[in-house]
Tab-separated table of C-alpha atoms in Angstrom:
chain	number	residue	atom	x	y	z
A	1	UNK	CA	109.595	102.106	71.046
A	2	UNK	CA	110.603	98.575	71.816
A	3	UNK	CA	110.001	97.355	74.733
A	4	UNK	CA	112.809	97.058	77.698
A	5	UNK	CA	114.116	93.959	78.337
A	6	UNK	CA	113.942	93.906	82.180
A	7	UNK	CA	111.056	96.116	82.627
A	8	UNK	CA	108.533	92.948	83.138
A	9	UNK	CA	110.583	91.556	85.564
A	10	UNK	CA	110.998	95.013	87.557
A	11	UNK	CA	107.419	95.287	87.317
A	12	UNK	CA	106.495	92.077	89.034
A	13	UNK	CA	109.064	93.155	92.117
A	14	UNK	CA	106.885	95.969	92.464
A	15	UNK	CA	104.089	93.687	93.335
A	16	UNK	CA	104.376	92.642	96.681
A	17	UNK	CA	106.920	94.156	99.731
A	18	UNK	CA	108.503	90.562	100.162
A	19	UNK	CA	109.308	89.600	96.652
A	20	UNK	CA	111.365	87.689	95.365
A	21	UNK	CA	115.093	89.872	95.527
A	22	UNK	CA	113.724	90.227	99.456
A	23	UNK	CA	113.209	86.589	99.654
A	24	UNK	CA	116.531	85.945	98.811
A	25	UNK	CA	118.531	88.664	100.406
A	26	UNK	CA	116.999	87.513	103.738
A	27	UNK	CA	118.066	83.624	102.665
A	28	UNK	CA	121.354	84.764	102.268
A	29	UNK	CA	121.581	86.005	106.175
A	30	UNK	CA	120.868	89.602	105.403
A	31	UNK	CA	118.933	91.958	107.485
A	32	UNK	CA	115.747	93.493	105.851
A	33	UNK	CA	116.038	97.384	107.306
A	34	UNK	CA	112.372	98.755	106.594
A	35	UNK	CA	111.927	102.961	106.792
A	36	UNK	CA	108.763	105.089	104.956
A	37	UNK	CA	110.546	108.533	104.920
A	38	UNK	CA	113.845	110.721	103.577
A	39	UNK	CA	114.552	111.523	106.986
A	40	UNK	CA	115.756	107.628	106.982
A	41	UNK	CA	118.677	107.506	104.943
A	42	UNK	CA	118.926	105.150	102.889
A	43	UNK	CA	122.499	104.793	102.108
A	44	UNK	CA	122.721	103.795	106.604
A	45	UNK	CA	120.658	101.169	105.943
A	46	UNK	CA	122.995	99.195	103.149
A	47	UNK	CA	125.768	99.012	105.211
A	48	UNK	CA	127.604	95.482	104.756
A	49	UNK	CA	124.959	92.479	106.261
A	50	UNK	CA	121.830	95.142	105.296
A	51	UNK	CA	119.975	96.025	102.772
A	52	UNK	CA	117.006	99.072	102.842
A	53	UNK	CA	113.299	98.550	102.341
A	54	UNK	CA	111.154	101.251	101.784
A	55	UNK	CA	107.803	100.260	102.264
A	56	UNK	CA	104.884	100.275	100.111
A	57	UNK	CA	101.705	98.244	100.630
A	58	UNK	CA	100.341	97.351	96.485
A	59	UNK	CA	97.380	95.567	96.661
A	60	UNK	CA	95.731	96.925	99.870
A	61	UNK	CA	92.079	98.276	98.892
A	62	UNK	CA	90.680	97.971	102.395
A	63	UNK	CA	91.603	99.044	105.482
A	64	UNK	CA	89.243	98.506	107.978
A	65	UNK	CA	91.801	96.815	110.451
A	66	UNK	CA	93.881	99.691	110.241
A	67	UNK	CA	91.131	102.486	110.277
A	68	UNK	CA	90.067	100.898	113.869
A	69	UNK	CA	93.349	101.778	114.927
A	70	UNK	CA	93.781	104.623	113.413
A	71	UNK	CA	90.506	106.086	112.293
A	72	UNK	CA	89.355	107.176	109.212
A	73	UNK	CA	91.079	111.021	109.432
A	74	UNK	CA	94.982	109.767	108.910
A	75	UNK	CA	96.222	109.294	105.303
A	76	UNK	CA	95.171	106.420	103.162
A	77	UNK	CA	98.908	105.787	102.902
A	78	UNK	CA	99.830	105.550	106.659
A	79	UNK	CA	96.706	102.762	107.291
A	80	UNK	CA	97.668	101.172	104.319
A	81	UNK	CA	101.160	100.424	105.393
A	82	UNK	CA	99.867	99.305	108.741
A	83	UNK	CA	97.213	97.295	107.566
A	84	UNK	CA	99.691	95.350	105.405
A	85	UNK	CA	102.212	94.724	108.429
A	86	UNK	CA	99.183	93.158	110.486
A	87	UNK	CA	98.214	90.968	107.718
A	88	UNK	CA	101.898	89.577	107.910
A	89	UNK	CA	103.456	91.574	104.629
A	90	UNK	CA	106.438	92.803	106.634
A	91	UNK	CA	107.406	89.891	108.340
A	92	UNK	CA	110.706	89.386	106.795
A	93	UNK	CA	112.193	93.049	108.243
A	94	UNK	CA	114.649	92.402	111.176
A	95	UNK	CA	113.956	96.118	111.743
A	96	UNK	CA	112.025	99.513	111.469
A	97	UNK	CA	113.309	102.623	111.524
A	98	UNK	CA	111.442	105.810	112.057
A	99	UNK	CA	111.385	109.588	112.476
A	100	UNK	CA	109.554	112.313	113.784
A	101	UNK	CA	108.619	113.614	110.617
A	102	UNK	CA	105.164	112.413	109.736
A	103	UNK	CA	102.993	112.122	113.300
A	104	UNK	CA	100.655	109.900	110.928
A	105	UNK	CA	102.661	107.629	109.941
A	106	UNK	CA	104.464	107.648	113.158
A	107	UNK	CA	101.729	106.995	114.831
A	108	UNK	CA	101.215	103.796	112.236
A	109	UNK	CA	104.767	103.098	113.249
A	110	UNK	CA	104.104	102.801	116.699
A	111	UNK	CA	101.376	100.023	116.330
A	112	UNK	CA	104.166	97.458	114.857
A	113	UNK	CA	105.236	97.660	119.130
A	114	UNK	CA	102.086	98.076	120.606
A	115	UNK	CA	100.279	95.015	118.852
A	116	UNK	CA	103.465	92.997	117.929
A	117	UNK	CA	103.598	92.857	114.957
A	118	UNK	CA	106.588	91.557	112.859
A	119	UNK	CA	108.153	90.217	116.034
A	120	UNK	CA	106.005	87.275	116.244
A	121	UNK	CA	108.071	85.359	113.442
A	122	UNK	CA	111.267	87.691	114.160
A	123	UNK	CA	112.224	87.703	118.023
A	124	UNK	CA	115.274	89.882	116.847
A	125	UNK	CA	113.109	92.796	115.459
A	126	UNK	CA	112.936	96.124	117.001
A	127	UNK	CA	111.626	99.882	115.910
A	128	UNK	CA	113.983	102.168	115.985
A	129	UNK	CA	112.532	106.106	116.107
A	130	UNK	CA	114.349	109.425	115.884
A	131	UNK	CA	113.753	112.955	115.670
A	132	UNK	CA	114.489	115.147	113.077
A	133	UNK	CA	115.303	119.109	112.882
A	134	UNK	CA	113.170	121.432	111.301
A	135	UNK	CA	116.473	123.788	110.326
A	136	UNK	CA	119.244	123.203	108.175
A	137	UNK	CA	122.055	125.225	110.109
A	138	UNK	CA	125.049	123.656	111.302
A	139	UNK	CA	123.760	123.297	114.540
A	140	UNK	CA	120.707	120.736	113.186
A	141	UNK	CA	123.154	118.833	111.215
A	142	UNK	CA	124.835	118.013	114.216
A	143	UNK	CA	121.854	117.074	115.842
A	144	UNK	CA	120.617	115.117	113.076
A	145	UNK	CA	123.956	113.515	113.235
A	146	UNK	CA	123.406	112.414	116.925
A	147	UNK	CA	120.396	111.202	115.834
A	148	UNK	CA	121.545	108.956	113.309
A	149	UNK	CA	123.978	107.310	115.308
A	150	UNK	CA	122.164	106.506	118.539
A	151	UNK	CA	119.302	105.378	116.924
A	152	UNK	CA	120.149	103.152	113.594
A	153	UNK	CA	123.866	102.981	114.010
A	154	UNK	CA	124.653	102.358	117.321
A	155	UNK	CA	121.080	100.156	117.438
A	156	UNK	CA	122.398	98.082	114.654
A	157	UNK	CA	125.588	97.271	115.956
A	158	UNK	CA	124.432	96.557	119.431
A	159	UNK	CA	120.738	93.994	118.308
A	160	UNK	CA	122.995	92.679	115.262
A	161	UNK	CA	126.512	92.976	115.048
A	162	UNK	CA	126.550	95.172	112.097
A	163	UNK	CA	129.778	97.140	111.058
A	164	UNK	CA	129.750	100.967	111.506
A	165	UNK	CA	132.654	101.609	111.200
A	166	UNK	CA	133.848	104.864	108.625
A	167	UNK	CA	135.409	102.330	106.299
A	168	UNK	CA	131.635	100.257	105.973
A	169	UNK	CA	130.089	103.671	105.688
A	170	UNK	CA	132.381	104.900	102.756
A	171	UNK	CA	131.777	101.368	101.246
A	172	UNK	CA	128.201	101.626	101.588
A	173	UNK	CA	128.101	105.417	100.194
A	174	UNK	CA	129.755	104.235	97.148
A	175	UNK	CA	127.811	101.348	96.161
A	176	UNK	CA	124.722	104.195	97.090
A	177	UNK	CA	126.279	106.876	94.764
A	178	UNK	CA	126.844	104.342	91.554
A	179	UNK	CA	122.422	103.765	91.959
A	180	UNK	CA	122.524	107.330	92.129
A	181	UNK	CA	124.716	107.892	89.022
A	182	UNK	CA	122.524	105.310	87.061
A	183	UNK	CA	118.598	106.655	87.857
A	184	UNK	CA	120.058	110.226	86.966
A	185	UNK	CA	121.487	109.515	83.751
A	186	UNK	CA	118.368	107.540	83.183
A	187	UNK	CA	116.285	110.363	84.597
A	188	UNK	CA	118.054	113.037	82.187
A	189	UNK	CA	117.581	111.235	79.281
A	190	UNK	CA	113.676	112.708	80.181
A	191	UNK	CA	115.156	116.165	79.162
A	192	UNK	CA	115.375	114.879	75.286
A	193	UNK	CA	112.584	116.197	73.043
A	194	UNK	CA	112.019	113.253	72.143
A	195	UNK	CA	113.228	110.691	74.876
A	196	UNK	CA	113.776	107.238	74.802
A	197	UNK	CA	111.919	106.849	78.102
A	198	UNK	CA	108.937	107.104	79.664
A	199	UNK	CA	107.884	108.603	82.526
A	200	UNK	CA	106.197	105.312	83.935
A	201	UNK	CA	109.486	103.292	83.054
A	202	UNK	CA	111.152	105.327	84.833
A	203	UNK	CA	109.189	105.190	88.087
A	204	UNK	CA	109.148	101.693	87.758
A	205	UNK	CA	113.009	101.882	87.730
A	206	UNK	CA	113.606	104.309	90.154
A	207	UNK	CA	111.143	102.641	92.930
A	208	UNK	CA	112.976	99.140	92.150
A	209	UNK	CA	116.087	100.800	93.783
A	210	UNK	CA	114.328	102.120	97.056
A	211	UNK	CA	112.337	98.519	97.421
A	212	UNK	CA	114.476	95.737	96.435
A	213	UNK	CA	118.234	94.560	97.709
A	214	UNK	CA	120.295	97.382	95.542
A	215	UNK	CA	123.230	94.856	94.983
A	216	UNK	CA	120.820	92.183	93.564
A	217	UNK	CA	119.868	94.311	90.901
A	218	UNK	CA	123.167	96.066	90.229
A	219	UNK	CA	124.137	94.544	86.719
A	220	UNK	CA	120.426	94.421	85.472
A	221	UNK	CA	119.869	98.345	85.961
A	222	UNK	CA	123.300	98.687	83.991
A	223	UNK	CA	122.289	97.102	81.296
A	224	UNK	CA	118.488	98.513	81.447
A	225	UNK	CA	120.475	101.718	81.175
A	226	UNK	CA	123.272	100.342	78.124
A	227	UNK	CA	119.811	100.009	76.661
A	228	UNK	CA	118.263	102.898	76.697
A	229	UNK	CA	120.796	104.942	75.684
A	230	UNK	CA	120.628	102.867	72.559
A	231	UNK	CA	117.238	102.911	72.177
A	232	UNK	CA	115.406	104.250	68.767
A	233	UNK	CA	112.664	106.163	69.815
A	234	UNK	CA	109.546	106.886	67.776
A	235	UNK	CA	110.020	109.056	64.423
A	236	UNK	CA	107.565	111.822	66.288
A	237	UNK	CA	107.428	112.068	70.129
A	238	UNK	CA	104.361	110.439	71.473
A	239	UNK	CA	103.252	112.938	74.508
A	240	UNK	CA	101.262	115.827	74.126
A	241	UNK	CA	102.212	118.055	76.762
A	242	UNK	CA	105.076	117.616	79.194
A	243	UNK	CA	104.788	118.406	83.428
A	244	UNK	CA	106.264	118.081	86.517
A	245	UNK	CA	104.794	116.217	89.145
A	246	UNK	CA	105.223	117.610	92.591
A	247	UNK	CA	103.888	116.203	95.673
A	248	UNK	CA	103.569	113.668	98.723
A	249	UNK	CA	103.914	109.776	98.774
A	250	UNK	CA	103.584	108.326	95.232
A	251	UNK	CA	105.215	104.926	95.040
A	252	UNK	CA	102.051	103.499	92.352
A	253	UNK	CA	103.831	103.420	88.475
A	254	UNK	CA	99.603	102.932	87.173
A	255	UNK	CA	99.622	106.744	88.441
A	256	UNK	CA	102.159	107.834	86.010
A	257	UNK	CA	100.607	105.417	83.482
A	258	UNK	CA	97.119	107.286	84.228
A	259	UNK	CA	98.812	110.537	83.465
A	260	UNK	CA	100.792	109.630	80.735
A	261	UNK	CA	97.749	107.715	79.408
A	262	UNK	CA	96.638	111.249	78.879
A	263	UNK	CA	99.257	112.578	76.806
A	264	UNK	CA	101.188	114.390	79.717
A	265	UNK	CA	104.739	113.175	79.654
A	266	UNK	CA	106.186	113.168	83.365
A	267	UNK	CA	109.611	114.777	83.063
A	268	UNK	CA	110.316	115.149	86.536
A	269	UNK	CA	109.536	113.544	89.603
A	270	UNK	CA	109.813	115.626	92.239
A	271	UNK	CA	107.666	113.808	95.077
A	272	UNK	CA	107.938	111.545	97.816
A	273	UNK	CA	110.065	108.460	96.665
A	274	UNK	CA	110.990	110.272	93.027
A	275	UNK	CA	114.383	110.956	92.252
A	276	UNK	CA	114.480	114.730	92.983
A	277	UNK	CA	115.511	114.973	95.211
A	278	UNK	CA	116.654	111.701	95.961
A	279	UNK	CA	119.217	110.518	93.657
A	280	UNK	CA	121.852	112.700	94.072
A	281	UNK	CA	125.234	112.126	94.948
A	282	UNK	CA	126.675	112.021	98.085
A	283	UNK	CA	130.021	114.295	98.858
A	284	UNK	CA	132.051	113.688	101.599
A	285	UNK	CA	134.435	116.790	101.980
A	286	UNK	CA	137.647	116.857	103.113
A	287	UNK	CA	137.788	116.420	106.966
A	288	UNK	CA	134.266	115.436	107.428
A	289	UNK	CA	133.578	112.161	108.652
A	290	UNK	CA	131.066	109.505	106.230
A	291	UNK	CA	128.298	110.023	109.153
A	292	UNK	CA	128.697	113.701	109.178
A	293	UNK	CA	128.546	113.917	105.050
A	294	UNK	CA	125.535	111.688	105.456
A	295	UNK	CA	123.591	113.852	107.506
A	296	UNK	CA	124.241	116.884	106.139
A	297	UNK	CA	123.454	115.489	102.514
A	298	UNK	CA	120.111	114.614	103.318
A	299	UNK	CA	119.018	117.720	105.136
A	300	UNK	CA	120.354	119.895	102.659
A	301	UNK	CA	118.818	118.106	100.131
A	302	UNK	CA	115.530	117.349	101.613
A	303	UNK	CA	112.634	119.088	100.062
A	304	UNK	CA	110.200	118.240	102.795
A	305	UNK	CA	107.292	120.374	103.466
A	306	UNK	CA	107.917	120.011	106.982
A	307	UNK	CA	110.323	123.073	106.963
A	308	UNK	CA	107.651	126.008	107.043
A	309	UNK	CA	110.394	128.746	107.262
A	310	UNK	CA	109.839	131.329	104.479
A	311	UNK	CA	113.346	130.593	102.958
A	312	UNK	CA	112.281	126.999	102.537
A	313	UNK	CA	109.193	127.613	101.294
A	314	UNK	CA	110.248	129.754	98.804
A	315	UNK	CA	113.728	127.647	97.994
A	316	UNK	CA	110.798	125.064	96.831
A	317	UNK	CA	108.775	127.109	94.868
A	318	UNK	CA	112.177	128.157	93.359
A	319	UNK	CA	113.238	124.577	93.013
A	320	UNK	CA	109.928	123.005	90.838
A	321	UNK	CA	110.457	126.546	88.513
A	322	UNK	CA	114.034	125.234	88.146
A	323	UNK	CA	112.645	121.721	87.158
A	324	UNK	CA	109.740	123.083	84.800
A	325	UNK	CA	113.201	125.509	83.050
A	326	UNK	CA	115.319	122.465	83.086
A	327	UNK	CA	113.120	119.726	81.997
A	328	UNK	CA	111.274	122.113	79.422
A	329	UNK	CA	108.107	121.675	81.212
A	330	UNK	CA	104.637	123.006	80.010
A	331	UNK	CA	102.870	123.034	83.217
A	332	UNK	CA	102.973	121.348	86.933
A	333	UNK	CA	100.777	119.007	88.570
A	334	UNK	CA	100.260	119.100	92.963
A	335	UNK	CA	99.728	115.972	94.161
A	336	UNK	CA	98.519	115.573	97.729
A	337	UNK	CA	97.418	112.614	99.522
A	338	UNK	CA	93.947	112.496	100.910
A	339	UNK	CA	94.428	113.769	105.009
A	340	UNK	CA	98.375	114.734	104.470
A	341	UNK	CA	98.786	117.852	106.806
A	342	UNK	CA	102.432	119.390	105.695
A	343	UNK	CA	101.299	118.850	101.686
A	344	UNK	CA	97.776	120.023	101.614
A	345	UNK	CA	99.709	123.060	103.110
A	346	UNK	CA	102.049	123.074	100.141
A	347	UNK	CA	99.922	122.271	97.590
A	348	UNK	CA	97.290	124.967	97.757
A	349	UNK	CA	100.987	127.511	98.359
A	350	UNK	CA	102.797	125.642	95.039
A	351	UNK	CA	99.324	126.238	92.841
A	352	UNK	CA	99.201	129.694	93.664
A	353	UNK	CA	102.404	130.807	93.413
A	354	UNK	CA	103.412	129.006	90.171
A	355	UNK	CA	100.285	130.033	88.505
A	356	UNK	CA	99.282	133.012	89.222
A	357	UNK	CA	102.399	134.625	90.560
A	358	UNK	CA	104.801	133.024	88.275
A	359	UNK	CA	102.704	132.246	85.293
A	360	UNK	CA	103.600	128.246	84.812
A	361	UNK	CA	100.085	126.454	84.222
A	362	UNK	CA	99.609	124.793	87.624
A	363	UNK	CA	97.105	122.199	89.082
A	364	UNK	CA	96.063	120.979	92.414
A	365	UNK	CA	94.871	117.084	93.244
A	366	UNK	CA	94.162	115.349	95.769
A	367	UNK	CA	94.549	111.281	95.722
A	368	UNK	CA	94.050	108.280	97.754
A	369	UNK	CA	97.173	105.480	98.097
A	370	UNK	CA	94.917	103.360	96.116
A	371	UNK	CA	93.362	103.887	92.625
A	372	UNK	CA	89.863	104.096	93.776
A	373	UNK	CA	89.258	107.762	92.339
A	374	UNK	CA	91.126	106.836	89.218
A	375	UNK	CA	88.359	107.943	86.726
A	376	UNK	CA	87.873	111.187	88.293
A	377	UNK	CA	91.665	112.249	88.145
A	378	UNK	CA	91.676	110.882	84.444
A	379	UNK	CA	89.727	113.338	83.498
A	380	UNK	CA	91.116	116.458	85.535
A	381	UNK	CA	94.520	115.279	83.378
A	382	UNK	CA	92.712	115.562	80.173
A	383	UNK	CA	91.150	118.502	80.971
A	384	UNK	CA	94.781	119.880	82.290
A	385	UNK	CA	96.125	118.270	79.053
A	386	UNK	CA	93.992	120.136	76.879
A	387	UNK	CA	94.241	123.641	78.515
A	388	UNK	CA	98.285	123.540	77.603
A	389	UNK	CA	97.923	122.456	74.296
A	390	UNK	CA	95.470	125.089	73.772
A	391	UNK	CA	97.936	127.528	75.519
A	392	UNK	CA	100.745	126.208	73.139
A	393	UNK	CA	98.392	126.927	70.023
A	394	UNK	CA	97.381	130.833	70.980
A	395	UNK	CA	101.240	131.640	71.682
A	396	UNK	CA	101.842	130.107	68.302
A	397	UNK	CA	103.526	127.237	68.305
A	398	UNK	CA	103.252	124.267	66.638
């Protein structure tokens, strides 16, 4: 297929944390709002002045700094993002904003207070953290709900000014809802037999929204997606196998490239920063206030692993079965990352019950943030690779 125009230039904003739609966002007098989890939502943080910043830390193959601080037993992922923010790489946030999800990575969060960080260059920045419910009944929405106000709303308006208001939060979930309508018409296009995207484009797409200034790259992912939709695809498709891939923090596009280096097309991405969930619309009902809609959109949504009630647990098992139907998956991939409590949990849970219980090939990994064991997982993929095709081949098909 030929090329995208854009993709190049999306790939090189992938680069760094600060690049160069940050850079200019912050010129412009906006406020850089940083956050590492769902729990955050990211439509709060682009209200009018704002603009979200999920953090990622490319690049980082060492973390000794961090691993002092945090020793060697917390996720590769957590000391990476903190060994980033004391080398300086999230200096140009005027804020963090954190919940109770992750203890890890709260814990990382904690260290941008207790050693200074970021507030060295910005006097003005604060961390921000909140707690979030482990149900989904009405009565943790409306906690949630507190939450969200007292501790990003109300602590934006009070540090900088920033409207709240229901009319700026209706604005803001509309410009958040057109992204949304974009990555999933791009993201359905992966349904196609033969689609006229990749997996790795789309990751690369999809992560440009959650780490760049949404508004500055508006018109571009419009006409990325004008493109695509006109795009001529190759006579025959070019994967061998298609999956889903399920798990914790992923935010690296060479993963998907590793995988679909292998032949395994990645339909879905149903992991930490993927679009499902993640990209779906958000309704605000009659009556209900923007805040309330906001909350109870991304509990109901979330997929977290955190929620260790049976009905959740099985609502996700039911969910990535759903994906595998819809997407016309041939098997699953578990991704965990090295040290992650809540997804080694889930992992070795999803493996079983897909494969043996439900009968949908199913595979277990387990990564670190950077692509140190990259060799290794290459050739667990091939192997997995192989093993459906052969599985396609005895049941008779072509």
């Amino acid at each position: 297929m030929k090329d995208l125009k854009h993709l190049i230039y999306f790939e090189e904003l992938l680069t760094q944390a600060n690049n160069e739609l940050v850079q200019q966002a912050v010129s412009d007098g906006e406020h850089a709002l940083g956050y590492t989890c769902y729990f955050i939502p990211e439509v709060l943080l682009n209200l009018p002045g704002c603009f979200s910043s999920r953090l990622r830390a490319p690049g980082v193959d060492n973390t000794d700094i961090s691993t002092y601080y945090m020793t060697n037993k917390t996720c590769p992922f957590t000391r990476s993002i903190l060994e980033r923010a004391i080398e300086g790489g999230y200096n140009y946030l005027s804020a963090l904003f954190s919940s109770e999800t992750c203890q890890m990575m709260h814990r990382g969060h904690e260290h941008f207070e207790m050693l200074n960080l970021v507030k060295k260059e910005h006097p003005d920045f604060f961390l921000s953290m909140m707690d979030a419910p482990f149900l989904t009944d009405e009565d943790a929405i409306e906690h949630y709900e507190k939450q969200l106000k007292k501790f990003i709303l109300d602590r934006l308006h009070e540090v900088y000014g920033i409207d709240t208001s229901d009319e700026a939060l209706l604005q803001a979930i509309e410009e958040h809802n057109e992204i949304c309508r974009i990555i999933t018409e791009l993201g359905d296009l992966r349904k196609l037999d033969n689609p006229p995207i990749t997996g790795y484009e789309f990751h690369v797409l999809q992560l440009v929204t959650e780490c760049c200034p949404q508004h500055l790259i508006l018109d571009k992912l419009k006409e990325t997606l004008k493109e695509v939709k006109k795009r001529k695809p190759d006579p025959e498709p070019w994967y061998r196998t298609r999956i889903v891939l399920v798990g914790s923090e992923q935010d690296n596009p060479e993963f998907t490239k590793i995988l679909e280096s292998c032949g395994a097309f990645v339909v879905a991405d149903r992991y930490c920063y993927g679009s499902l969930p993640g990209r779906e619309e958000i309704e605000v009902k009659d009556g209900e206030t923007p805040l309330h809609a906001v909350a109870r959109h991304y509990l109901l949504t979330s997929r977290c692993p955190r929620f260790m009630n049976k009905e959740s647990t099985e609502g996700r098992t039911d969910y990535v079965r759903h994906l595998v139907k819809e997407y016309n998956a041939e098997g699953v991939i578990y991704m965990q990352m090295k040290f992650c409590e809540f997804w080694s949990y889930e992992r070795v849970l999803g493996v079983h019950v897909l494969n043996d219980e439900i009968g949908i090939p199913t595979i277990g990994i387990e990564k670190e943030y950077n692509m140190a064991s990259a060799g290794q997982l290459r050739t667990r993929i091939q192997a997995f690779v192989e093993s459906l095709e052969i599985k396609r081949i005895q049941g008779g098909e072509k």
